[in-house]
Structures are given as structure tokens and as C-alpha cells.
GROMACS .gro file of N, CA and C in nm:
model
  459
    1UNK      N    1   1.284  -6.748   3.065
    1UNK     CA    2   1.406  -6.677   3.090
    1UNK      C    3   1.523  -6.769   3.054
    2UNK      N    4   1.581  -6.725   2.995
    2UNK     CA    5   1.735  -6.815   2.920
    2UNK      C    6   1.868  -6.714   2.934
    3UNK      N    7   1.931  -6.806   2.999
    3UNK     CA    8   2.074  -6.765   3.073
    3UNK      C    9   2.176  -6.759   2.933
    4UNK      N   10   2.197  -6.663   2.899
    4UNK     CA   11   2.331  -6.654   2.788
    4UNK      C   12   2.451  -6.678   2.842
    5UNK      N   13   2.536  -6.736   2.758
    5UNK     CA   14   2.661  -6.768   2.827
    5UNK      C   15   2.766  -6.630   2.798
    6UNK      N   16   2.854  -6.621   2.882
    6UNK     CA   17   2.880  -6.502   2.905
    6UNK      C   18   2.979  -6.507   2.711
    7UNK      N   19   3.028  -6.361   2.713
    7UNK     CA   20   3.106  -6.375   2.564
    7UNK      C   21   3.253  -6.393   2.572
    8UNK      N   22   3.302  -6.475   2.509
    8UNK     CA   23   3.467  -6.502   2.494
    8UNK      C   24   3.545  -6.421   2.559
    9UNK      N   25   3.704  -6.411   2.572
    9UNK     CA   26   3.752  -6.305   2.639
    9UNK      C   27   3.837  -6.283   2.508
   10UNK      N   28   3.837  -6.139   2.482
   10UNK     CA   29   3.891  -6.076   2.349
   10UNK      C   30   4.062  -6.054   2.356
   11UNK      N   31   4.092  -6.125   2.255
   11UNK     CA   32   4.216  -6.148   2.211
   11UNK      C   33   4.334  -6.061   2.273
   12UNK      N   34   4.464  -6.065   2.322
   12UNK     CA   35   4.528  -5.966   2.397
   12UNK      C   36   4.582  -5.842   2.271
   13UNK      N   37   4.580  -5.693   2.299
   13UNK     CA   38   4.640  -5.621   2.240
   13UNK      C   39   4.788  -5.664   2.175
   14UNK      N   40   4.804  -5.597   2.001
   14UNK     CA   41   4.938  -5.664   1.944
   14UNK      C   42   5.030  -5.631   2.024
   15UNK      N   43   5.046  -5.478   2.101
   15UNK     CA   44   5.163  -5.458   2.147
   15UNK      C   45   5.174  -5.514   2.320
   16UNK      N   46   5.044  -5.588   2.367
   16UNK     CA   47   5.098  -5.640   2.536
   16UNK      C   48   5.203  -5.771   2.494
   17UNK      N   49   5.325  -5.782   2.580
   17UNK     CA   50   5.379  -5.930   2.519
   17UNK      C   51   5.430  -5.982   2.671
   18UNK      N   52   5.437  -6.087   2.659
   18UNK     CA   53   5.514  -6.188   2.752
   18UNK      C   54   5.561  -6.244   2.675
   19UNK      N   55   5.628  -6.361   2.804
   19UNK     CA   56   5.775  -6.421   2.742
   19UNK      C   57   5.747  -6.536   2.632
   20UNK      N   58   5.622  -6.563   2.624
   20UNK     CA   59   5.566  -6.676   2.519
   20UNK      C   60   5.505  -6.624   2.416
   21UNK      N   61   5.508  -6.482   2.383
   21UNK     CA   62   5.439  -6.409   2.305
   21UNK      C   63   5.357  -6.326   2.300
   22UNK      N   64   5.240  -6.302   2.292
   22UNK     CA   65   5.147  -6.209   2.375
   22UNK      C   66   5.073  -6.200   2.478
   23UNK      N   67   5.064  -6.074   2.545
   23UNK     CA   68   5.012  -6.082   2.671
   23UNK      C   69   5.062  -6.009   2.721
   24UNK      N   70   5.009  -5.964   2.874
   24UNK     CA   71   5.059  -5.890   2.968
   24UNK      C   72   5.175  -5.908   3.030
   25UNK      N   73   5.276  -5.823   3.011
   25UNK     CA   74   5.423  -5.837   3.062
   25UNK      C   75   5.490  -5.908   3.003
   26UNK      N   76   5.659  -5.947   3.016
   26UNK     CA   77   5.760  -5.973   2.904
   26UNK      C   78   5.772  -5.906   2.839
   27UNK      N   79   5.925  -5.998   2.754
   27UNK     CA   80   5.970  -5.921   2.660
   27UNK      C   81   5.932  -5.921   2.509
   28UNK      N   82   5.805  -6.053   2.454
   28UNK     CA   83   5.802  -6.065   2.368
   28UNK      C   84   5.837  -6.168   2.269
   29UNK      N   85   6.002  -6.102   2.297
   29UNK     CA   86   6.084  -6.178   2.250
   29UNK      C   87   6.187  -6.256   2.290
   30UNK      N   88   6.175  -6.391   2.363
   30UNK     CA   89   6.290  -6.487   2.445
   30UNK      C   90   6.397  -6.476   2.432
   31UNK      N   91   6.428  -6.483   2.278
   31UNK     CA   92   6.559  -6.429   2.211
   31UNK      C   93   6.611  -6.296   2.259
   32UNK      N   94   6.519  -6.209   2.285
   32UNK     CA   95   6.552  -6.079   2.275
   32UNK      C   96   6.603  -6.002   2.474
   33UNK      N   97   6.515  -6.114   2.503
   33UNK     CA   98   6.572  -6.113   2.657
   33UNK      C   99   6.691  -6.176   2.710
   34UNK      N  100   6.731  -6.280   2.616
   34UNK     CA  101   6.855  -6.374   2.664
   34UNK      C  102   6.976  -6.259   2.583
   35UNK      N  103   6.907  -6.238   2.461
   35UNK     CA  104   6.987  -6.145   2.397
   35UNK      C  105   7.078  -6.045   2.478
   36UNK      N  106   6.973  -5.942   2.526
   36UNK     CA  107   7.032  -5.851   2.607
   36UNK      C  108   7.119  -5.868   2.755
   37UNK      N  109   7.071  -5.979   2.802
   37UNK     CA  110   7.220  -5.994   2.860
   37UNK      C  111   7.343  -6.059   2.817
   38UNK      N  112   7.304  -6.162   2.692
   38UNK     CA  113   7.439  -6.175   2.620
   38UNK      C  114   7.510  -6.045   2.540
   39UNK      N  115   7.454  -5.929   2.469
   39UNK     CA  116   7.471  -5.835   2.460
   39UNK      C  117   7.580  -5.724   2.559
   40UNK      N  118   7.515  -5.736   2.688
   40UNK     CA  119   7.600  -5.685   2.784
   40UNK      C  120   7.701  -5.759   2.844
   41UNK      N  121   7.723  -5.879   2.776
   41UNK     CA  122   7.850  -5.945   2.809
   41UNK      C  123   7.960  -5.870   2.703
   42UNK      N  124   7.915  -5.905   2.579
   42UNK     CA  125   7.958  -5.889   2.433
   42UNK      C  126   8.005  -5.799   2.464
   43UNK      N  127   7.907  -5.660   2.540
   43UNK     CA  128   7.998  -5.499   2.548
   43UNK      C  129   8.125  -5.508   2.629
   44UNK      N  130   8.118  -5.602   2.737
   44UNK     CA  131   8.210  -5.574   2.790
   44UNK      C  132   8.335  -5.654   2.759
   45UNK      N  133   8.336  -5.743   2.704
   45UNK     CA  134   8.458  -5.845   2.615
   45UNK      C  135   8.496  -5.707   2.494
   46UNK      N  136   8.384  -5.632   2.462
   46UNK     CA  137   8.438  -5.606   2.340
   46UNK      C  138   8.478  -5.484   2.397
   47UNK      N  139   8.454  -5.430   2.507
   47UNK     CA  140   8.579  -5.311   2.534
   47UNK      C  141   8.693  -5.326   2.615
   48UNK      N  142   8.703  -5.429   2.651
   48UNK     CA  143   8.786  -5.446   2.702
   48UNK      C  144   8.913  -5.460   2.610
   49UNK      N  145   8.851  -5.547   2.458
   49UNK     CA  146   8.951  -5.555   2.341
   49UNK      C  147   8.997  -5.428   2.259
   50UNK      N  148   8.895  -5.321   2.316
   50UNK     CA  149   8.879  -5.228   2.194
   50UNK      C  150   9.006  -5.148   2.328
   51UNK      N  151   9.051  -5.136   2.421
   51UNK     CA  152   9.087  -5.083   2.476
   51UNK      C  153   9.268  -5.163   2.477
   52UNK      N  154   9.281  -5.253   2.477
   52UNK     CA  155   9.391  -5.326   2.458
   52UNK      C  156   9.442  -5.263   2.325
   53UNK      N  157   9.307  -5.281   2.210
   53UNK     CA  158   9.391  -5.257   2.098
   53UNK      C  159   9.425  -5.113   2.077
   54UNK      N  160   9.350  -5.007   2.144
   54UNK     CA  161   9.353  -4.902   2.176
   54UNK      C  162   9.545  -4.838   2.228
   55UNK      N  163   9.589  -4.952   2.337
   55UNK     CA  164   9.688  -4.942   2.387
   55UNK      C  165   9.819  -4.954   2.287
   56UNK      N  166   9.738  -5.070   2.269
   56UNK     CA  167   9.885  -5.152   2.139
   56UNK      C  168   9.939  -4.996   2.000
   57UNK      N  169   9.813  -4.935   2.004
   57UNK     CA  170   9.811  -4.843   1.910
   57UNK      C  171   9.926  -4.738   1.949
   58UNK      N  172   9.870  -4.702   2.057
   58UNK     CA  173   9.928  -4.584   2.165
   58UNK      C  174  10.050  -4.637   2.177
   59UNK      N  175  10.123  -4.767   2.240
   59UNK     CA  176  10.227  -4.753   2.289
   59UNK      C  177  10.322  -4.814   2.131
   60UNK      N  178  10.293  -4.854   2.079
   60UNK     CA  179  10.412  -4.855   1.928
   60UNK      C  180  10.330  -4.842   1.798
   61UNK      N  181  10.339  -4.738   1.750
   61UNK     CA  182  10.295  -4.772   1.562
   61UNK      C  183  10.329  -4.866   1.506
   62UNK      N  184  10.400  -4.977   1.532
   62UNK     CA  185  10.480  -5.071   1.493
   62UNK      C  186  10.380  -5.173   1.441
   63UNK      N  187  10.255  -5.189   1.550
   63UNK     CA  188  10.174  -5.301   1.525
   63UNK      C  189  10.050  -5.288   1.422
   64UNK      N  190  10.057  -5.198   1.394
   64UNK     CA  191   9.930  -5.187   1.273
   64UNK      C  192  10.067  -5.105   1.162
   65UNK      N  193   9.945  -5.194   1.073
   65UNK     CA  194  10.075  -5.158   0.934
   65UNK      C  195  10.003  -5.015   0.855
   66UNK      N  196  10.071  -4.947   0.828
   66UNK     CA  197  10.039  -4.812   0.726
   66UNK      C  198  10.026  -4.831   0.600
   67UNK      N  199   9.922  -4.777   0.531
   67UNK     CA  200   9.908  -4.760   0.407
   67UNK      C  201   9.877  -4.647   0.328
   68UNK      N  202   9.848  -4.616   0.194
   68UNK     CA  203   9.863  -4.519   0.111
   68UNK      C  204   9.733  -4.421   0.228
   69UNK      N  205   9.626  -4.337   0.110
   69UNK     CA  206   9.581  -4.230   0.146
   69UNK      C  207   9.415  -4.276   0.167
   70UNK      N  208   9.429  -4.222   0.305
   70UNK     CA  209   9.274  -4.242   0.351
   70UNK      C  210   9.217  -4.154   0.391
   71UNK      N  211   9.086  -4.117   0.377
   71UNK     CA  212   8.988  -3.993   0.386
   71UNK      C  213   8.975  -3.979   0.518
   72UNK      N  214   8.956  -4.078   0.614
   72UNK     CA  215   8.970  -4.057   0.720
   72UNK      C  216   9.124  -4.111   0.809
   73UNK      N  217   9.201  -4.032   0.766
   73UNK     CA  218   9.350  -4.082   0.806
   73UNK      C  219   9.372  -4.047   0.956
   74UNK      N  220   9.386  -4.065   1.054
   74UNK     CA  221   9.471  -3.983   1.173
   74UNK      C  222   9.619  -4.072   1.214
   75UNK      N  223   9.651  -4.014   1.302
   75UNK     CA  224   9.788  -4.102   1.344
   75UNK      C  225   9.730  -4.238   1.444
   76UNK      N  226   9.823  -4.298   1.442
   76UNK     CA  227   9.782  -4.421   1.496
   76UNK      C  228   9.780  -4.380   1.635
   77UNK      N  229   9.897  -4.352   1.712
   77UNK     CA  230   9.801  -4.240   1.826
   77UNK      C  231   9.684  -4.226   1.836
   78UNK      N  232   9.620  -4.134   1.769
   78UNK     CA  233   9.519  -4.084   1.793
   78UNK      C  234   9.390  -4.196   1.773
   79UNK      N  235   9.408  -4.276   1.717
   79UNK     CA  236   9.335  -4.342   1.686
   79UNK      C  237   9.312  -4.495   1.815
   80UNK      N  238   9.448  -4.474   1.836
   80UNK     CA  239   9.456  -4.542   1.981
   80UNK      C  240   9.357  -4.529   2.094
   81UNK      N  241   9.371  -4.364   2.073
   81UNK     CA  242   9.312  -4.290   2.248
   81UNK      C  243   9.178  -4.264   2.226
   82UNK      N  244   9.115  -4.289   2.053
   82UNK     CA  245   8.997  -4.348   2.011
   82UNK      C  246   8.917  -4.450   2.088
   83UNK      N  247   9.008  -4.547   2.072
   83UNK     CA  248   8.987  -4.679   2.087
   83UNK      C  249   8.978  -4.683   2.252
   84UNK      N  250   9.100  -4.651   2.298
   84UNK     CA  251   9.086  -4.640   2.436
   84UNK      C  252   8.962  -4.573   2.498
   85UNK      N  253   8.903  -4.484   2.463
   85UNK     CA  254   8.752  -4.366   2.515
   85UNK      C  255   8.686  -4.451   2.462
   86UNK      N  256   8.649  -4.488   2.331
   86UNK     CA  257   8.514  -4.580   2.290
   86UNK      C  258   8.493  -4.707   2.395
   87UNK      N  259   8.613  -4.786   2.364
   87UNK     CA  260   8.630  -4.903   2.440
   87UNK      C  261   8.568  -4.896   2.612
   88UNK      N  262   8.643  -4.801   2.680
   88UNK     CA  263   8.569  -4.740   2.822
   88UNK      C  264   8.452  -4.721   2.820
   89UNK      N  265   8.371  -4.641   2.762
   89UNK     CA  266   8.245  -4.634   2.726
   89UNK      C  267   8.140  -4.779   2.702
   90UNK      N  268   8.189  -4.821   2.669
   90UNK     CA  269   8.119  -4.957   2.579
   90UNK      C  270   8.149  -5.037   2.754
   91UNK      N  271   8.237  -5.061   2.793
   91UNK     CA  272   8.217  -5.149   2.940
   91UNK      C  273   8.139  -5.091   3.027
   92UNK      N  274   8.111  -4.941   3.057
   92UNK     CA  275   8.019  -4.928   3.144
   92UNK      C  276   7.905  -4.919   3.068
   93UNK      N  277   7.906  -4.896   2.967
   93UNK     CA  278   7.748  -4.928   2.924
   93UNK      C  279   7.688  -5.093   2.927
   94UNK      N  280   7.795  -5.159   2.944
   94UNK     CA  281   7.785  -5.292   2.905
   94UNK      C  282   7.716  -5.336   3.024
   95UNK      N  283   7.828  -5.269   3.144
   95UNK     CA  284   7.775  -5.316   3.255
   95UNK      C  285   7.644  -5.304   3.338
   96UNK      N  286   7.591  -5.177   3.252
   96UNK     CA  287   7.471  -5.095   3.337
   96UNK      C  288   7.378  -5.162   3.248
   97UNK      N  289   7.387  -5.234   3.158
   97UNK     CA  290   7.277  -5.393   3.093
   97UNK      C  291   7.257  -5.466   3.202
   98UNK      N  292   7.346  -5.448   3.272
   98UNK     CA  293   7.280  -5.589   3.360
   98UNK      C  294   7.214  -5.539   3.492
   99UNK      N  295   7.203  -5.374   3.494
   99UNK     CA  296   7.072  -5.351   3.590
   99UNK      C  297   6.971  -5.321   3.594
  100UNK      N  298   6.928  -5.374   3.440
  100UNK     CA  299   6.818  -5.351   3.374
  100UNK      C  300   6.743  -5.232   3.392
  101UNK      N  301   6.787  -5.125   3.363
  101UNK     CA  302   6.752  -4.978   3.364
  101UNK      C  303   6.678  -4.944   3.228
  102UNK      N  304   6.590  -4.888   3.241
  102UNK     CA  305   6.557  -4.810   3.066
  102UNK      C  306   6.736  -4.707   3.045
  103UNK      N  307   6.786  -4.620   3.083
  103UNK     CA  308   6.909  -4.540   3.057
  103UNK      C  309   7.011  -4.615   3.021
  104UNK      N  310   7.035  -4.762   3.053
  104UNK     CA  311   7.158  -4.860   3.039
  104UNK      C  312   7.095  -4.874   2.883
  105UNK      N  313   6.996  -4.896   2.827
  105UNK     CA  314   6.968  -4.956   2.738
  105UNK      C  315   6.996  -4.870   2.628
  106UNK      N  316   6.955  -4.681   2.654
  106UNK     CA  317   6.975  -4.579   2.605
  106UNK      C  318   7.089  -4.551   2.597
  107UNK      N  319   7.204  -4.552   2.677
  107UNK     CA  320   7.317  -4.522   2.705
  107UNK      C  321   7.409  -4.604   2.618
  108UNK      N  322   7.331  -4.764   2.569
  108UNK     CA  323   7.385  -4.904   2.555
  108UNK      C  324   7.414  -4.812   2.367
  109UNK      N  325   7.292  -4.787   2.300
  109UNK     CA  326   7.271  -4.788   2.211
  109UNK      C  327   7.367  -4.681   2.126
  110UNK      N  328   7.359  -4.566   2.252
  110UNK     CA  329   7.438  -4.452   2.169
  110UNK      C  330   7.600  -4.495   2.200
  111UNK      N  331   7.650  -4.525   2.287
  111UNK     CA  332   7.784  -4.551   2.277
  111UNK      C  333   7.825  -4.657   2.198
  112UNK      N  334   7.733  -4.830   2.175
  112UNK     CA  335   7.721  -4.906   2.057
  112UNK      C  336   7.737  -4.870   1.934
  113UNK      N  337   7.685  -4.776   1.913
  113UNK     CA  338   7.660  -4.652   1.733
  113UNK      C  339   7.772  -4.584   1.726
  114UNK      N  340   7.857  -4.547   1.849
  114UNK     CA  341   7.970  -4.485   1.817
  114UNK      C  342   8.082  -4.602   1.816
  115UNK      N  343   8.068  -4.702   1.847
  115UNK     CA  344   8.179  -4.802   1.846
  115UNK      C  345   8.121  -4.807   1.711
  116UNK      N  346   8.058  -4.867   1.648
  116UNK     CA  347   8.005  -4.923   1.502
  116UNK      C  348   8.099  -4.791   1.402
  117UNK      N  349   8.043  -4.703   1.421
  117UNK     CA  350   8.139  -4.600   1.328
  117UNK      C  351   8.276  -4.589   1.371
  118UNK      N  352   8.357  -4.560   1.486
  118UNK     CA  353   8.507  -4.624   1.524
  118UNK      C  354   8.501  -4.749   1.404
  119UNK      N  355   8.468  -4.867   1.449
  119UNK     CA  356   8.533  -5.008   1.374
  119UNK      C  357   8.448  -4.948   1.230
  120UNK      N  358   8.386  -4.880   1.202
  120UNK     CA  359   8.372  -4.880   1.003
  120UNK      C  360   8.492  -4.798   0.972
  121UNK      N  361   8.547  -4.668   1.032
  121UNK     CA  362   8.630  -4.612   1.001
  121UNK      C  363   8.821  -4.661   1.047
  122UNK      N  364   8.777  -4.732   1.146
  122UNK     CA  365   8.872  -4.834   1.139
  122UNK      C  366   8.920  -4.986   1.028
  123UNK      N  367   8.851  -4.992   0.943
  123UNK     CA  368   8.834  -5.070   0.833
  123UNK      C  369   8.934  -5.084   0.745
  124UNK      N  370   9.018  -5.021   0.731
  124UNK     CA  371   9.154  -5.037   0.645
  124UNK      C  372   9.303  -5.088   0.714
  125UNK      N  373   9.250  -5.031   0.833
  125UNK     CA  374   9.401  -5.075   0.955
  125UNK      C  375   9.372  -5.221   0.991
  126UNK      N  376   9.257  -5.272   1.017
  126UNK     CA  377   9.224  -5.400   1.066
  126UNK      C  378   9.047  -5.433   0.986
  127UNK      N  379   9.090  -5.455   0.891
  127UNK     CA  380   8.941  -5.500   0.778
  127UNK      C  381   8.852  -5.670   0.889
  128UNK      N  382   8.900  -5.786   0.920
  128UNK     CA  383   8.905  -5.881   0.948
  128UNK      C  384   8.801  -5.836   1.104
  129UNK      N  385   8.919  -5.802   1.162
  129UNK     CA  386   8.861  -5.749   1.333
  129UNK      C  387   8.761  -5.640   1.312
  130UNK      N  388   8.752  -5.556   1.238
  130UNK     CA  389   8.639  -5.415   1.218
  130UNK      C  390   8.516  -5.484   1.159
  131UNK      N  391   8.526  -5.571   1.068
  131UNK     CA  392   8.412  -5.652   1.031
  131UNK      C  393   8.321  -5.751   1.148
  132UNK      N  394   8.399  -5.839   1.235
  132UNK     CA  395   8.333  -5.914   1.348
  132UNK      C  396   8.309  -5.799   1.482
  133UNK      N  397   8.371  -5.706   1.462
  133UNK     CA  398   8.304  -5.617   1.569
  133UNK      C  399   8.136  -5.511   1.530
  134UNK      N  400   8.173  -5.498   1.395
  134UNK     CA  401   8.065  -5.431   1.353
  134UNK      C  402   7.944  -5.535   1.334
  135UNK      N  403   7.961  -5.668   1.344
  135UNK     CA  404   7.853  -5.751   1.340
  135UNK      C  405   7.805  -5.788   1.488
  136UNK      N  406   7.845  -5.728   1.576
  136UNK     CA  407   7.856  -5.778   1.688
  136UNK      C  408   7.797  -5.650   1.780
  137UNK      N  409   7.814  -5.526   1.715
  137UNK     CA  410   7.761  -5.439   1.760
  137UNK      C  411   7.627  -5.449   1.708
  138UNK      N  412   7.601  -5.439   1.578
  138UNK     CA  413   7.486  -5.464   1.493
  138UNK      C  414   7.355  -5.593   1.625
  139UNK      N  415   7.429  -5.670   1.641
  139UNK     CA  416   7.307  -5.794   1.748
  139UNK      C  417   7.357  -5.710   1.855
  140UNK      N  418   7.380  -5.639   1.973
  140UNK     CA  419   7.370  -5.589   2.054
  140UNK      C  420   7.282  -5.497   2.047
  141UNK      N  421   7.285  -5.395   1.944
  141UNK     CA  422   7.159  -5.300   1.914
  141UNK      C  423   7.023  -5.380   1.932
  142UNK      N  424   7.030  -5.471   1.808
  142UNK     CA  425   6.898  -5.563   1.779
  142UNK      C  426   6.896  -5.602   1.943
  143UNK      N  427   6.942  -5.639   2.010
  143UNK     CA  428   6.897  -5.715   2.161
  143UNK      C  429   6.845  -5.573   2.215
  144UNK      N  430   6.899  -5.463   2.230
  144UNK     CA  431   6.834  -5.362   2.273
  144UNK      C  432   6.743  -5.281   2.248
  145UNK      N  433   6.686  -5.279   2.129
  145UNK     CA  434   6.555  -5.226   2.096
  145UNK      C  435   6.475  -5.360   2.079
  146UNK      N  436   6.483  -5.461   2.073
  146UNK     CA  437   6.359  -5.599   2.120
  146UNK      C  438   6.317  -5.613   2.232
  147UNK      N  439   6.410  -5.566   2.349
  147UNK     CA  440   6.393  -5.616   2.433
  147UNK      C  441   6.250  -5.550   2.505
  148UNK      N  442   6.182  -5.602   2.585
  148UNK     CA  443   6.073  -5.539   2.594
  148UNK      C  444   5.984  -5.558   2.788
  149UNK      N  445   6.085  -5.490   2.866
  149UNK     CA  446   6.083  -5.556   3.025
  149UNK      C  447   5.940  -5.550   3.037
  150UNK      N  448   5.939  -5.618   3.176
  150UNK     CA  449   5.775  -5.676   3.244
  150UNK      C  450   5.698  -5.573   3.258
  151UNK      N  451   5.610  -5.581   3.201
  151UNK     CA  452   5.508  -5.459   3.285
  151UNK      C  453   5.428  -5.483   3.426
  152UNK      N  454   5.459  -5.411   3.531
  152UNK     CA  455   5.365  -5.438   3.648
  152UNK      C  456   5.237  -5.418   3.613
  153UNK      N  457   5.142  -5.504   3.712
  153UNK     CA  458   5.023  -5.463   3.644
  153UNK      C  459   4.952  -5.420   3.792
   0.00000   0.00000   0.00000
């Protein structure tokens, strides 16, 4: 009679991850966990700006300069009270990142996608600022679909 040794333990599934890579629970991705709460900082710095500049809009046309003919033209007004609603949006989504909810993350993404189109169509009034915001929304997304919370087991 001969005792076999028992067989290896089989490799973890691609999609279980922890915080070192694979495995049960985590996010996967380290980056992608530090991410998302730097992310929900980012939202909320960045509406808070998008809401200032929102104001500056609203209270004088003076500060953004006018130019010839744009496809998507509105008055600077309007484009203000844009800024002002996106901007609002983007802080409480920002903030509901940090209670690590699946809906904050959902909520994160679709109001993120609407700031991203605001600052592309904002692109002629402020080219400089619409460019570092749209890159900035762009890694907030990426932090929110990487991110990948603990699984209880």
C-alpha cells in the first residue's frame, strides 16, 4: 500500500484578485484602489473649480474672451449655469467615492462623462484648462472601472 501525496492546489481563477494580484478579494489593482480615492478627491477639487468658473461666467462676460463662429455656441451665461450644474454634480459624486458604494462609482462615471463633454465643448473659450480637465476626468474613469472591492468570502 503506497500513500500518494495529495495533488497541488490549482492556480487561482483570472478574474479572483487581491491587492497583490490574484486571488480571493481586492482590487487587483493597487494603483487602481489608491486611484479611486485620489479620483474622488480630483472630483471634488475639480467641481468645486468647475463651479467658480461656472460663476465667473454668470456674473461678467467680461472674463472669457469671444470669438468668431462655433457649432456649439451658447451665451456665456448659459454656459456658466453649465458649469455651475456639472460642477455640483461632480462634488457629490466625488464625495459618495469615498463610501465606497457600487452607485458612487456608477453615479461617479456618468456625471464624469458629462463633465468630459462640458470641458470638450468648452475647448475654444478655455483650450489650456479644458485640456487638463479632460485628462483628469479620463484617470478618474480609469480609477473607476479598475477598481475592483473585497469580496467576502
Amino acid at each position: 500500500m503506497t500513500s500518494a501525496a495529495p495533488p497541488p492546489p490549482a492556480p487561482p481563477a483570472p478574474d479572483d484578485r487581491m491587492p497583490g494580484g490574484s486571488g480571493p478579494g481586492g482590487s487587483g489593482d493597487p494603483l487602481a484602489a489608491g486611484g479611486l480615492a485620489l479620483g474622488g478627491i480630483l472630483m471634488v477639487v475639480y467641481g468645486l473649480f468647475a463651479v467658480l468658473q461656472g460663476i465667473a461666467a454668470i456674473a461678467g462676460d467680461e472674463v472669457y474672451t469671444s470669438f468668431g463662429q462655433y457649432s456649439f455656441e451658447f451665451d456665456l451665461t448659459a454656459w456658466g449655469w453649465i458649469h455651475v450644474i456639472v460642477g455640483a454634480l461632480v462634488v457629490a459624486a466625488g464625495l459618495g467615492l469615498f463610501t465606497g458604494a457600487a452607485w458612487a462609482r456608477v453615479v461617479s462615471a456618468v456625471v464624469v462623462g458629462l463633465a468630459l463633454i462640458a470641458n470638450f465643448l468648452w475647448l475654444p473659450y478655455q483650450p489650456f484648462w479644458s485640456i487638463i480637465m479632460i485628462v483628469t476626468g479620463l484617470f478618474v474613469l480609469w480609477s473607476v472601472f479598475n477598481y475592483r472591492p473585497a469580496r467576502t468570502m
